Coordinates of C-alpha atoms in Angstrom, one line a residue:
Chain A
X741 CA 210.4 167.4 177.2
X742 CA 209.8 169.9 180.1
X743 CA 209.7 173.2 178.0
X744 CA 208.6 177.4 177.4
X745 CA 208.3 178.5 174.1
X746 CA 207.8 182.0 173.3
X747 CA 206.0 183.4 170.5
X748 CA 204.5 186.8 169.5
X749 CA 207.3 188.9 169.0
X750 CA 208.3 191.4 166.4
X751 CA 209.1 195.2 165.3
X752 CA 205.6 197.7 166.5
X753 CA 205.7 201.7 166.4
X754 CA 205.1 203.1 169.6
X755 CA 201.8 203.6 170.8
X756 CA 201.3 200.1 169.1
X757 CA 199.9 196.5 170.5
X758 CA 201.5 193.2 170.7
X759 CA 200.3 189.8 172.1
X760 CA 203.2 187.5 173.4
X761 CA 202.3 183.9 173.6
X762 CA 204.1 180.8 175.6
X763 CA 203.2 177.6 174.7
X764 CA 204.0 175.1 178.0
X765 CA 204.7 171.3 177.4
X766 CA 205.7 168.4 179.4
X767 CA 204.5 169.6 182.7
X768 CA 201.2 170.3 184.2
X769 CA 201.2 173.8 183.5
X770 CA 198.2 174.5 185.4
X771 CA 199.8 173.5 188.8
X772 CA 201.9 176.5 188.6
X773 CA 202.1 180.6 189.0
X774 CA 204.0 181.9 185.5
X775 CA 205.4 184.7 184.8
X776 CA 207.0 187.3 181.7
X777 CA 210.7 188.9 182.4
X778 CA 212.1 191.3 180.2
X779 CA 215.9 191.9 179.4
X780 CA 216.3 195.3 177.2
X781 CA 219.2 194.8 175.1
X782 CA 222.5 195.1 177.2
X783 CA 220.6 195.3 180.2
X784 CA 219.7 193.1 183.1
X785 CA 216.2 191.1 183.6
X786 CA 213.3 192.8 185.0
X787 CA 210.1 191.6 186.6
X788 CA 207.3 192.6 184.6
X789 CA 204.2 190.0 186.1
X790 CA 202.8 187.3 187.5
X791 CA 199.6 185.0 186.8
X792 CA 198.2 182.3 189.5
X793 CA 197.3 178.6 188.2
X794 CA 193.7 179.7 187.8
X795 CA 193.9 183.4 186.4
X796 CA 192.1 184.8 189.5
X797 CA 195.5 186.7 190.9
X798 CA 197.8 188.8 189.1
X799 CA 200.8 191.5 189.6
X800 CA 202.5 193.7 187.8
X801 CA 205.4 195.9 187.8
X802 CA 204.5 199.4 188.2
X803 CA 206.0 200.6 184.7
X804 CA 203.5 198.5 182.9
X805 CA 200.4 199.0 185.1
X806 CA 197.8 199.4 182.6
X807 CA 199.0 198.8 179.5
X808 CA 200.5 195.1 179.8
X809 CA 197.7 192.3 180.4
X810 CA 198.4 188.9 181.6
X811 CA 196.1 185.6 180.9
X812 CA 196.4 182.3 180.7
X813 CA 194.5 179.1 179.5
X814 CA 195.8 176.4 180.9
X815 CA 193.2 174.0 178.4
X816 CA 195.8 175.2 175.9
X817 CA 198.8 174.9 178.3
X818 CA 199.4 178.8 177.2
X819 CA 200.7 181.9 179.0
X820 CA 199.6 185.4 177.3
X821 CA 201.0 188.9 177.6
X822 CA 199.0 192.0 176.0
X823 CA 201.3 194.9 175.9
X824 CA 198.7 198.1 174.5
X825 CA 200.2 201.6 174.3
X826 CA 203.8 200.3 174.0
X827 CA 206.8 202.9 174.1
X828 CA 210.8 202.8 173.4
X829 CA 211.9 201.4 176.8
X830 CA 209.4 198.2 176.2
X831 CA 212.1 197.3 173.6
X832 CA 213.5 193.6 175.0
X833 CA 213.6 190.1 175.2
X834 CA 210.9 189.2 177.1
X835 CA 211.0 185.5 179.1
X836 CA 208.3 183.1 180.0
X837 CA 209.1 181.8 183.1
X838 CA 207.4 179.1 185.5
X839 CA 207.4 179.7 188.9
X840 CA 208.4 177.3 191.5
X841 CA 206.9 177.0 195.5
X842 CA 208.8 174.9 197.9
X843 CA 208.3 175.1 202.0
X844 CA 211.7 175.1 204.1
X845 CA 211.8 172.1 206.1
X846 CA 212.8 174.3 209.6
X847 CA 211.7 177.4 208.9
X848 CA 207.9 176.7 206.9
X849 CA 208.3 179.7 204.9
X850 CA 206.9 178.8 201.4
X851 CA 209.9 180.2 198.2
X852 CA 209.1 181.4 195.0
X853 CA 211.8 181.4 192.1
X854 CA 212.0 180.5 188.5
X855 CA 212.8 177.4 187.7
X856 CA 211.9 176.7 184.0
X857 CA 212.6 179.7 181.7
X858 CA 211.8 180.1 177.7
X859 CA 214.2 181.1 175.1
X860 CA 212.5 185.1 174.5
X861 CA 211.2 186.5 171.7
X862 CA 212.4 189.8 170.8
X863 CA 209.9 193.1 171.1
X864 CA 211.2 196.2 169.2
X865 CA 209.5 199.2 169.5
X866 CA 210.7 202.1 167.1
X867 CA 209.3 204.1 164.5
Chain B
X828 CA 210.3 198.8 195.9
X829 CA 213.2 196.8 197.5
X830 CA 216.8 197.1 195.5
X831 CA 219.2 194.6 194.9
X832 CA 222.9 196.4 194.7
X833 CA 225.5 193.3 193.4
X834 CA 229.3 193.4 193.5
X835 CA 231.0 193.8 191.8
X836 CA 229.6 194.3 188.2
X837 CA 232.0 192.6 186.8
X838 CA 235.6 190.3 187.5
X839 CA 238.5 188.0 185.7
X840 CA 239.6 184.9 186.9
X841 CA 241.5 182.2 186.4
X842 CA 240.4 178.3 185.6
X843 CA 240.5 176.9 188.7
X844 CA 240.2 180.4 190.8
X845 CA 237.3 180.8 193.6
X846 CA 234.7 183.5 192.9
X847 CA 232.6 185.7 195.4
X848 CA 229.7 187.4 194.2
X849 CA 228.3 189.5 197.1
X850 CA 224.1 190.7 196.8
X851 CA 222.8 193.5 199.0
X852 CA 219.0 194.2 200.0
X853 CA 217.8 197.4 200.8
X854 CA 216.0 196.3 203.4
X855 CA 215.5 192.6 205.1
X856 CA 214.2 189.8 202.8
X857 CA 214.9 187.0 205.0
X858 CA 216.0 184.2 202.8
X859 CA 213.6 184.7 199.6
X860 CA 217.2 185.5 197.4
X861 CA 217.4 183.6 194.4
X862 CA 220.7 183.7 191.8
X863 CA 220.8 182.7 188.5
X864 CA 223.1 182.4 185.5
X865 CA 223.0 183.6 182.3
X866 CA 225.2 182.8 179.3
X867 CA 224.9 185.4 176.3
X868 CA 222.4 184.6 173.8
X869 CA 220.5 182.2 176.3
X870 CA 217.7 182.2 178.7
X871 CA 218.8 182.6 182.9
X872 CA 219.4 179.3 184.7
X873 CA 218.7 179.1 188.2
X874 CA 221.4 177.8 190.7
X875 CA 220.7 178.7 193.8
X876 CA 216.7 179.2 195.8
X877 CA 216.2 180.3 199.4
X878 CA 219.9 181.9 199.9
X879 CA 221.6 179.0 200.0
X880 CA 219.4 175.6 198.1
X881 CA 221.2 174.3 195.8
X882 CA 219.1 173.7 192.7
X883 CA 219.2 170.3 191.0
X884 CA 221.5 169.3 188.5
X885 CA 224.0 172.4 189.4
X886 CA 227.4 171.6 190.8
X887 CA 228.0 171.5 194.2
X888 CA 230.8 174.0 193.1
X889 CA 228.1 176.4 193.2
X890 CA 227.2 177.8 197.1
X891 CA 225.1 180.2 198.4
X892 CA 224.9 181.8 201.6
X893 CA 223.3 185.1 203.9
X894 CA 220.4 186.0 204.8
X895 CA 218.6 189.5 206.0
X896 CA 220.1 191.6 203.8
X897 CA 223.5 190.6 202.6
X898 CA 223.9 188.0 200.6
X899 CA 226.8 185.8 198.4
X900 CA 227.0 183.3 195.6
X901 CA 230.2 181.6 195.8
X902 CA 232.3 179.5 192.9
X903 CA 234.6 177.0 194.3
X904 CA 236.7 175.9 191.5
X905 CA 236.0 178.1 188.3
X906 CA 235.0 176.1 185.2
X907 CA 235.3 177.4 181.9
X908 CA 231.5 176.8 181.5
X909 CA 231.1 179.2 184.4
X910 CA 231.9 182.6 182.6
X911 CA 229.0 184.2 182.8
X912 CA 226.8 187.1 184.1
X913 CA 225.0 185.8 187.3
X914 CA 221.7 187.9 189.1
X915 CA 220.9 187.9 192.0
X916 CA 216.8 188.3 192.7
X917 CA 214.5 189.2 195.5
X918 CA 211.1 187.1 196.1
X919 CA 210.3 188.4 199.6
X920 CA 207.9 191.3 197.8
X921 CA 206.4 192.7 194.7
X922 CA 207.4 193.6 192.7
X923 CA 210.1 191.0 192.6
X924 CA 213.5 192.9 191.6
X925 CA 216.7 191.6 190.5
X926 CA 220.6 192.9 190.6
X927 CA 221.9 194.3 187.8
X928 CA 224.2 191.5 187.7
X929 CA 227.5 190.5 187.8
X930 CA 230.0 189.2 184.4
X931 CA 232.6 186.6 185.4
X932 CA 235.2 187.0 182.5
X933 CA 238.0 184.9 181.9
X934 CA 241.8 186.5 183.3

């Protein structure tokens, strides 16, 4: 079964660390650029990074710029996130997603979206 | 960063009913505009790639169109299994930005 399972989350003070994991099966997960969303509670989803299929490119939203870390090891079929130095509005679910290329036919542009998204896990940052 | 301003941020409707979801760049992003669905409780679903690519294994109920800056999601024929909040999302730039969404509840 095509799946993202997410792993990692939990209940940190602030100023705390956390290491989110996302375990990839039934596709070759090193064929693709993944990505973490996050979703505070009641809120809408939210970009947080990208992670090419061989580790050597990587974005991030500006809110997280130093303190999040994205890897992979695509031996292990696994997406990581280190968040460092984490505050209140990191509190959220935070999705593994793959990301998808496809060319238009007419136009050649090349599209990237999320196909394939994991359940979460839940951060919650609070003293 | 580019902003993604949906409307409206929220609706009723009927069984049956059509639904227009409307998705507004603040500046030109072509036709890198996803949307996706989300129930509550359950990771997003994508329907829709490239403005108006209908992803497989979603109805054909389910149409997008625009491109440049204004953009809508369109539901033919209402389902019950269609209340839900839908997003629309930008992939023209990082960082990639979303809509704050849109909740299609039931009239």
């Amino acid at each position: 079964e095509v799946q993202l399972v997410e792993s990692g989350g939990g209940l940190v003070q602030p100023g705390g660390s956390l290491r989110l994991s996302c375990a990839a099966s039934g596709f070759t997960f090193s064929n693709y650029w993944m990505s973490w969303v996050h979703q505070a509670p009641g809120k809408g989803l939210e970009w947080v990074a990208n992670i090419k299929q061989d580790g050597s490119e990587k974005n991030f939203v500006d809110s997280v710029k130093g303190r999040f870390t994205i890897s992979r090891d695509n031996a292990e079929n696994s997406l990581y996130l280190q968040m460092n130095s984490l505050r209140a509005e990191d509190t959220a679910v935070y999705y593994c997603g793959r990301i998808f290329q496809t060319t238009g036919f007419w136009s050649g542009y090349v599209y990237w979206y999320f196909d394939l998204w994991g359940r979460g896990t839940l951060v919650t940052v609070s003293s | 960063d580019i902003q993604m301003t949906q409307s409206p941020s929220s609706l009723s409707a009927s069984v049956g009913g059509r639904v227009t979801i409307t998705c507004r760049a603040s500046q030109s992003i072509s036709s890198y505009l996803n949307w996706y669905q989300q129930k509550p409780g359950k990771a997003p679903r994508l329907l829709i790639y490239a403005a108006s690519s209908l992803q497989s294994g979603v109805p054909s109920r389910f149409s997008g169109s625009g491109s440049g800056t204004d953009f809508t999601l369109t539901i033919s024929s209402l389902q019950p299994e269609d209340f839900a909040t839908y997003y629309c999302q930008q992939s023209y730039k990082i960082p990639w930005t979303f809509g704050h969404g849109t909740k299609v509840e039931i009239k």
